Amino acid sequence: MTKPAIAANGLRKSYGDKTVLDGVDLIVPGGTVFSLLGPNGAGKTTTVQILSTLTAADGGQVQVASHDVAADPQAVRAAIGVTGQFSAVDGLITGEENMLLMADLHHLSRQEGRRVTAELLERFDLVEAAKKPASTYSGGMKRRLDIAMTLVGGPRIIFLDEPTTGLDPRSRHNMWGIIRELVSDGVTVFLTTQYLEEADELADRIAVLNDGRIAAEGTAAELKRLVPGGHVRLRFTDPVAYQAAALALDRATRDDDALALQIPNDGSQRELRSILDWLDSAGIEADELTVHTPDLDDVFFALTSGAGVPTQPKEAAR
């Protein structure tokens, strides 16, 4: 069985009398995007700092790239790259000089350093700006340079701590493309973000951190099914077919003006198939079928509001 890229068990961290992490367990398969969500102060950055050897945990066991973070931090550092919330770019020197400085820090030869720098500047579309001071770069360019610098050492695991905060929508989408390319090359990406759309777009698995604990973990689809409120909407053009379906489906909510029925549904294939099978056996044909599921915003608010996951659909609660 392939070892995970990152494995944490019972991770704990406190600052004074404030417990930041209270027994966090994480498993991140290699070559995937794992996203950690949580409100401000939930402990996302502390988690990244511990996993990347920047901060020591108070308790628990952590392995990154099959190395114990506490026992062999140097081996972990050799396998990872870290891009923090705030840019590590030196604005007083050029983009190319920033890259070459990173090459020196990774003990690359002068020839190898220049080769890697040229390749990464090309890859991140920074060739034209390479000779300009980094202080003149836009926010998106600085973020691209930041990640390019992180890749100089060829890490197989990259920690991106809120990498698109403050970027405009176009720059954010460009960053998403870069992250997808990294994963297609086999790199593992550990991503923290406050943009739920970002996690939905990129992450293979998502964990929601709240009050120092993992409140839920799974794929985006699995997390969305935790929150009631999903439904299937059937719309008819034939009033007779609509009335027949409405009488038979007593749990459906009627919309007589639109000739539509709303049926509670968790969005799973099994549930959807049961509705289709029923329509087929009853000889009733709907003109339109749409599936509505809660989004990650719903999941996030339910898990981090302190009220827990709702016990009834939002429509019924109103």
Short mmCIF file of C-alpha atoms in Angstrom, two decimals:
data_model
loop_
_atom_site.label_atom_id
_atom_site.label_comp_id
_atom_site.label_asym_id
_atom_site.label_seq_id
_atom_site.Cartn_x
_atom_site.Cartn_y
_atom_site.Cartn_z
CA MET A 1 0.00 0.00 0.00
CA THR A 2 1.35 3.41 -1.00
CA LYS A 3 2.22 5.63 1.93
CA PRO A 4 0.37 8.95 2.09
CA ALA A 5 2.27 12.13 1.29
CA ILE A 6 1.15 13.62 4.63
CA ALA A 7 -0.15 11.83 7.72
CA ALA A 8 -0.99 13.51 11.02
CA ASN A 9 -2.42 11.79 14.05
CA GLY A 10 -3.63 13.54 17.20
CA LEU A 11 -2.01 16.86 16.33
CA ARG A 12 -2.11 19.31 19.26
CA LYS A 13 -0.91 22.87 19.70
CA SER A 14 -1.60 25.54 22.32
CA TYR A 15 -0.39 29.08 22.85
CA GLY A 16 -0.67 29.86 26.55
CA ASP A 17 -4.16 28.87 27.66
CA LYS A 18 -5.55 28.97 24.10
CA THR A 19 -5.82 25.58 22.41
CA VAL A 20 -5.38 26.04 18.67
CA LEU A 21 -5.28 22.39 17.56
CA ASP A 22 -7.01 19.77 19.67
CA GLY A 23 -6.33 16.33 18.21
CA VAL A 24 -6.25 16.83 14.44
CA ASP A 25 -5.99 13.76 12.18
CA LEU A 26 -5.14 14.16 8.48
CA ILE A 27 -4.30 11.79 5.63
CA VAL A 28 -3.24 13.30 2.29
CA PRO A 29 -2.67 10.90 -0.65
CA GLY A 30 0.20 11.69 -2.98
CA GLY A 31 -0.45 13.56 -6.23
CA THR A 32 -3.67 15.18 -5.00
CA VAL A 33 -4.95 18.56 -3.81
CA PHE A 34 -6.03 18.53 -0.17
CA SER A 35 -7.80 21.67 1.01
CA LEU A 36 -8.10 22.76 4.63
CA LEU A 37 -10.99 25.16 5.24
CA GLY A 38 -11.88 27.05 8.37
CA PRO A 39 -12.80 30.48 9.70
CA ASN A 40 -10.16 32.99 10.74
CA GLY A 41 -8.31 31.75 13.80
CA ALA A 42 -9.35 28.12 13.25
CA GLY A 43 -5.72 26.95 13.13
CA LYS A 44 -5.13 26.55 9.38
CA THR A 45 -1.83 28.42 9.32
CA THR A 46 -0.66 26.71 12.52
CA THR A 47 -1.34 23.35 10.88
CA VAL A 48 0.74 24.32 7.83
CA GLN A 49 3.56 25.59 10.06
CA ILE A 50 3.69 22.29 11.96
CA LEU A 51 3.52 20.11 8.85
CA SER A 52 6.27 22.17 7.20
CA THR A 53 8.58 22.07 10.30
CA LEU A 54 8.24 25.81 11.00
CA THR A 55 6.55 25.21 14.37
CA ALA A 56 6.78 22.29 16.78
CA ALA A 57 3.59 20.50 17.80
CA ASP A 58 2.77 20.00 21.48
CA GLY A 59 1.52 16.49 20.81
CA GLY A 60 0.69 13.97 18.12
CA GLN A 61 2.65 12.32 15.33
CA VAL A 62 3.30 13.77 11.88
CA GLN A 63 4.92 12.23 8.82
CA VAL A 64 5.56 14.20 5.64
CA ALA A 65 7.08 12.46 2.61
CA SER A 66 7.49 9.37 4.85
CA HIS A 67 9.73 11.32 7.26
CA ASP A 68 8.91 12.07 10.88
CA VAL A 69 8.61 15.85 11.22
CA ALA A 70 9.97 15.90 14.79
CA ALA A 71 12.77 13.32 14.33
CA ASP A 72 14.00 14.25 10.84
CA PRO A 73 12.95 17.80 9.96
CA GLN A 74 15.80 18.26 7.48
CA ALA A 75 14.57 15.36 5.34
CA VAL A 76 11.08 16.88 5.38
CA ARG A 77 12.39 20.30 4.34
CA ALA A 78 14.26 18.72 1.43
CA ALA A 79 11.00 17.26 0.11
CA ILE A 80 8.65 20.22 0.46
CA GLY A 81 8.04 23.77 -0.67
CA VAL A 82 6.06 26.42 1.20
CA THR A 83 4.26 29.50 -0.07
CA GLY A 84 2.85 31.47 2.84
CA GLN A 85 0.06 34.01 3.09
CA PHE A 86 2.53 36.83 2.59
CA SER A 87 4.85 36.98 -0.37
CA ALA A 88 8.48 36.01 0.20
CA VAL A 89 9.53 37.97 -2.88
CA ASP A 90 12.27 40.59 -2.37
CA GLY A 91 10.99 43.68 -4.13
CA LEU A 92 14.41 45.34 -4.24
CA ILE A 93 15.83 42.86 -6.74
CA THR A 94 14.57 41.55 -10.07
CA GLY A 95 12.39 38.49 -10.54
CA GLU A 96 15.32 36.63 -12.07
CA GLU A 97 17.57 37.55 -9.15
CA ASN A 98 14.94 36.28 -6.71
CA MET A 99 14.96 32.96 -8.55
CA LEU A 100 18.75 32.72 -8.66
CA LEU A 101 18.90 33.49 -4.94
CA MET A 102 16.62 30.51 -4.29
CA ALA A 103 18.83 28.36 -6.51
CA ASP A 104 21.83 29.34 -4.39
CA LEU A 105 19.93 28.49 -1.20
CA HIS A 106 19.21 25.04 -2.66
CA HIS A 107 22.95 24.64 -3.43
CA LEU A 108 22.42 24.31 -7.17
CA SER A 109 25.43 24.89 -9.38
CA ARG A 110 25.51 28.19 -11.26
CA GLN A 111 24.70 26.44 -14.55
CA GLU A 112 21.88 24.36 -13.05
CA GLY A 113 20.49 27.37 -11.23
CA ARG A 114 20.31 29.41 -14.42
CA ARG A 115 18.70 26.51 -16.29
CA VAL A 116 16.01 25.96 -13.65
CA THR A 117 15.40 29.71 -13.36
CA ALA A 118 14.93 30.09 -17.11
CA GLU A 119 12.55 27.13 -17.25
CA LEU A 120 10.40 28.36 -14.37
CA LEU A 121 10.28 31.96 -15.60
CA GLU A 122 9.06 30.60 -18.94
CA ARG A 123 6.53 28.29 -17.29
CA PHE A 124 5.05 31.07 -15.17
CA ASP A 125 4.99 33.63 -17.98
CA LEU A 126 7.51 35.93 -16.29
CA VAL A 127 10.21 36.12 -18.97
CA GLU A 128 9.39 39.69 -20.06
CA ALA A 129 9.37 40.91 -16.45
CA ALA A 130 12.41 38.90 -15.35
CA LYS A 131 14.83 41.85 -15.47
CA LYS A 132 12.49 44.26 -13.70
CA PRO A 133 12.44 44.90 -9.93
CA ALA A 134 9.87 42.65 -8.26
CA SER A 135 8.41 45.74 -6.56
CA THR A 136 6.95 46.72 -9.95
CA TYR A 137 5.04 43.42 -10.31
CA SER A 138 1.28 43.17 -9.95
CA GLY A 139 -0.18 41.05 -7.15
CA GLY A 140 -0.78 38.15 -9.52
CA MET A 141 2.77 38.33 -10.90
CA LYS A 142 4.24 38.37 -7.41
CA ARG A 143 2.20 35.28 -6.50
CA ARG A 144 3.40 33.49 -9.65
CA LEU A 145 6.99 34.42 -8.84
CA ASP A 146 6.46 33.26 -5.25
CA ILE A 147 5.36 29.80 -6.39
CA ALA A 148 8.10 29.65 -9.03
CA MET A 149 10.64 30.30 -6.26
CA THR A 150 9.05 27.52 -4.22
CA LEU A 151 9.57 25.10 -7.13
CA VAL A 152 13.29 25.78 -7.59
CA GLY A 153 14.24 22.84 -5.37
CA GLY A 154 11.88 20.43 -7.14
CA PRO A 155 9.61 19.68 -4.15
CA ARG A 156 7.09 16.84 -4.41
CA ILE A 157 4.86 18.31 -1.70
CA ILE A 158 3.85 21.98 -1.69
CA PHE A 159 2.03 23.88 1.04
CA LEU A 160 0.03 26.84 -0.26
CA ASP A 161 -1.33 28.93 2.59
CA GLU A 162 -4.12 31.10 1.16
CA PRO A 163 -2.20 31.67 -2.10
CA THR A 164 -4.91 33.70 -3.86
CA THR A 165 -5.89 36.09 -1.05
CA GLY A 166 -6.12 39.62 -2.45
CA LEU A 167 -5.90 38.58 -6.10
CA ASP A 168 -8.41 39.72 -8.69
CA PRO A 169 -10.64 37.03 -10.28
CA ARG A 170 -8.48 36.68 -13.41
CA SER A 171 -5.28 36.23 -11.39
CA ARG A 172 -7.07 33.75 -9.12
CA HIS A 173 -8.16 31.65 -12.09
CA ASN A 174 -4.61 31.76 -13.48
CA MET A 175 -3.37 30.48 -10.12
CA TRP A 176 -5.87 27.63 -10.27
CA GLY A 177 -4.42 26.62 -13.63
CA ILE A 178 -0.92 26.58 -12.14
CA ILE A 179 -2.06 24.38 -9.25
CA ARG A 180 -3.74 21.93 -11.64
CA GLU A 181 -0.54 21.72 -13.68
CA LEU A 182 1.51 20.96 -10.58
CA VAL A 183 -0.79 18.10 -9.61
CA SER A 184 -0.76 16.70 -13.15
CA ASP A 185 3.03 16.49 -12.73
CA GLY A 186 2.54 14.34 -9.62
CA VAL A 187 3.05 17.08 -7.02
CA THR A 188 0.95 16.95 -3.83
CA VAL A 189 -0.65 20.27 -2.90
CA PHE A 190 -1.83 21.10 0.62
CA LEU A 191 -4.01 24.17 0.21
CA THR A 192 -5.57 26.41 2.82
CA THR A 193 -8.10 28.91 1.57
CA GLN A 194 -11.03 31.07 2.63
CA TYR A 195 -12.50 30.90 -0.88
CA LEU A 196 -14.96 28.00 -0.86
CA GLU A 197 -15.24 28.11 -4.65
CA GLU A 198 -11.49 27.55 -4.80
CA ALA A 199 -11.67 24.38 -2.71
CA ASP A 200 -14.64 23.16 -4.74
CA GLU A 201 -12.74 23.73 -8.00
CA LEU A 202 -9.39 22.27 -7.02
CA ALA A 203 -9.51 19.88 -4.08
CA ASP A 204 -9.72 16.11 -4.31
CA ARG A 205 -10.52 16.07 -0.60
CA ILE A 206 -11.54 18.83 1.81
CA ALA A 207 -11.35 19.05 5.60
CA VAL A 208 -13.19 21.70 7.61
CA LEU A 209 -11.30 22.83 10.70
CA ASN A 210 -13.30 24.41 13.51
CA ASP A 211 -12.44 25.02 17.18
CA GLY A 212 -9.19 23.09 16.79
CA ARG A 213 -10.82 19.94 15.45
CA ILE A 214 -11.72 18.50 12.06
CA ALA A 215 -15.48 19.01 11.88
CA ALA A 216 -15.86 17.02 8.64
CA GLU A 217 -13.74 15.61 5.82
CA GLY A 218 -14.49 14.20 2.39
CA THR A 219 -14.87 15.08 -1.25
CA ALA A 220 -16.81 18.23 -2.07
CA ALA A 221 -19.80 16.09 -3.08
CA GLU A 222 -19.67 14.10 0.17
CA LEU A 223 -19.54 17.25 2.28
CA LYS A 224 -22.46 18.80 0.43
CA ARG A 225 -24.59 15.75 1.23
CA LEU A 226 -24.06 16.39 4.95
CA VAL A 227 -26.35 19.40 4.78
CA PRO A 228 -30.07 18.79 4.20
CA GLY A 229 -31.84 20.91 1.62
CA GLY A 230 -30.96 19.01 -1.54
CA HIS A 231 -33.86 18.26 -3.86
CA VAL A 232 -34.90 17.13 -7.30
CA ARG A 233 -37.20 19.43 -9.27
CA LEU A 234 -39.57 17.93 -11.84
CA ARG A 235 -41.27 20.28 -14.27
CA PHE A 236 -44.20 19.32 -16.51
CA THR A 237 -45.96 20.91 -19.48
CA ASP A 238 -48.90 18.50 -19.32
CA PRO A 239 -51.23 19.43 -16.41
CA VAL A 240 -52.63 15.88 -16.30
CA ALA A 241 -49.18 14.36 -15.89
CA TYR A 242 -48.37 16.98 -13.26
CA GLN A 243 -51.49 16.21 -11.24
CA ALA A 244 -50.86 12.47 -11.43
CA ALA A 245 -47.28 12.88 -10.21
CA ALA A 246 -48.32 15.30 -7.46
CA LEU A 247 -50.94 12.89 -6.13
CA ALA A 248 -48.53 9.95 -6.12
CA LEU A 249 -45.55 11.82 -4.67
CA ASP A 250 -47.10 13.02 -1.43
CA ARG A 251 -43.73 14.14 -0.03
CA ALA A 252 -43.17 16.55 -2.92
CA THR A 253 -43.70 20.30 -2.60
CA ARG A 254 -46.05 21.59 -5.29
CA ASP A 255 -45.71 24.68 -7.45
CA ASP A 256 -49.01 24.71 -9.34
CA ASP A 257 -48.20 27.87 -11.31
CA ALA A 258 -44.98 26.40 -12.71
CA LEU A 259 -46.35 22.81 -12.89
CA ALA A 260 -43.30 21.73 -10.89
CA LEU A 261 -42.65 19.38 -8.00
CA GLN A 262 -39.77 19.61 -5.55
CA ILE A 263 -38.75 16.29 -3.98
CA PRO A 264 -36.27 16.09 -1.05
CA ASN A 265 -33.18 14.27 -2.28
CA ASP A 266 -29.57 13.91 -1.16
CA GLY A 267 -28.27 14.10 -4.73
CA SER A 268 -26.92 10.55 -4.70
CA GLN A 269 -27.14 8.31 -7.76
CA ARG A 270 -29.23 5.78 -5.84
CA GLU A 271 -31.85 8.36 -4.81
CA LEU A 272 -32.02 9.83 -8.29
CA ARG A 273 -32.42 6.40 -9.87
CA SER A 274 -35.33 5.58 -7.56
CA ILE A 275 -37.22 8.68 -8.76
CA LEU A 276 -36.53 7.88 -12.42
CA ASP A 277 -37.60 4.26 -11.93
CA TRP A 278 -40.83 5.41 -10.26
CA LEU A 279 -41.64 7.81 -13.10
CA ASP A 280 -40.97 5.07 -15.64
CA SER A 281 -43.11 2.45 -13.85
CA ALA A 282 -45.97 4.94 -13.45
CA GLY A 283 -45.80 5.90 -17.11
CA ILE A 284 -45.28 9.55 -16.22
CA GLU A 285 -42.85 11.66 -18.19
CA ALA A 286 -41.41 14.88 -16.77
CA ASP A 287 -40.32 17.49 -19.28
CA GLU A 288 -37.44 18.68 -17.14
CA LEU A 289 -35.49 17.20 -14.23
CA THR A 290 -32.90 19.18 -12.30
CA VAL A 291 -30.89 18.20 -9.23
CA HIS A 292 -30.16 20.86 -6.61
CA THR A 293 -27.61 20.20 -3.88
CA PRO A 294 -26.29 22.45 -1.10
CA ASP A 295 -23.01 24.16 -1.93
CA LEU A 296 -19.84 24.43 0.15
CA ASP A 297 -21.03 27.74 1.58
CA ASP A 298 -23.93 25.86 3.19
CA VAL A 299 -21.56 23.19 4.51
CA PHE A 300 -19.09 25.74 5.84
CA PHE A 301 -21.69 27.79 7.70
CA ALA A 302 -23.38 24.70 9.11
CA LEU A 303 -20.12 23.26 10.43
CA THR A 304 -18.55 26.46 11.75
CA SER A 305 -21.53 28.45 13.04
CA GLY A 306 -21.61 26.63 16.36
CA ALA A 307 -25.09 25.35 15.65
CA GLY A 308 -23.91 22.18 13.92
CA VAL A 309 -25.39 20.61 10.79
CA PRO A 310 -29.06 21.57 10.42
CA THR A 311 -31.58 18.86 11.29
CA GLN A 312 -34.09 19.98 8.66
CA PRO A 313 -33.91 21.39 5.11
CA LYS A 314 -33.40 25.14 4.92
CA GLU A 315 -36.68 25.50 2.98
CA ALA A 316 -38.61 23.97 5.86
CA ALA A 317 -36.80 26.10 8.43
CA ARG A 318 -37.84 29.37 6.83
#
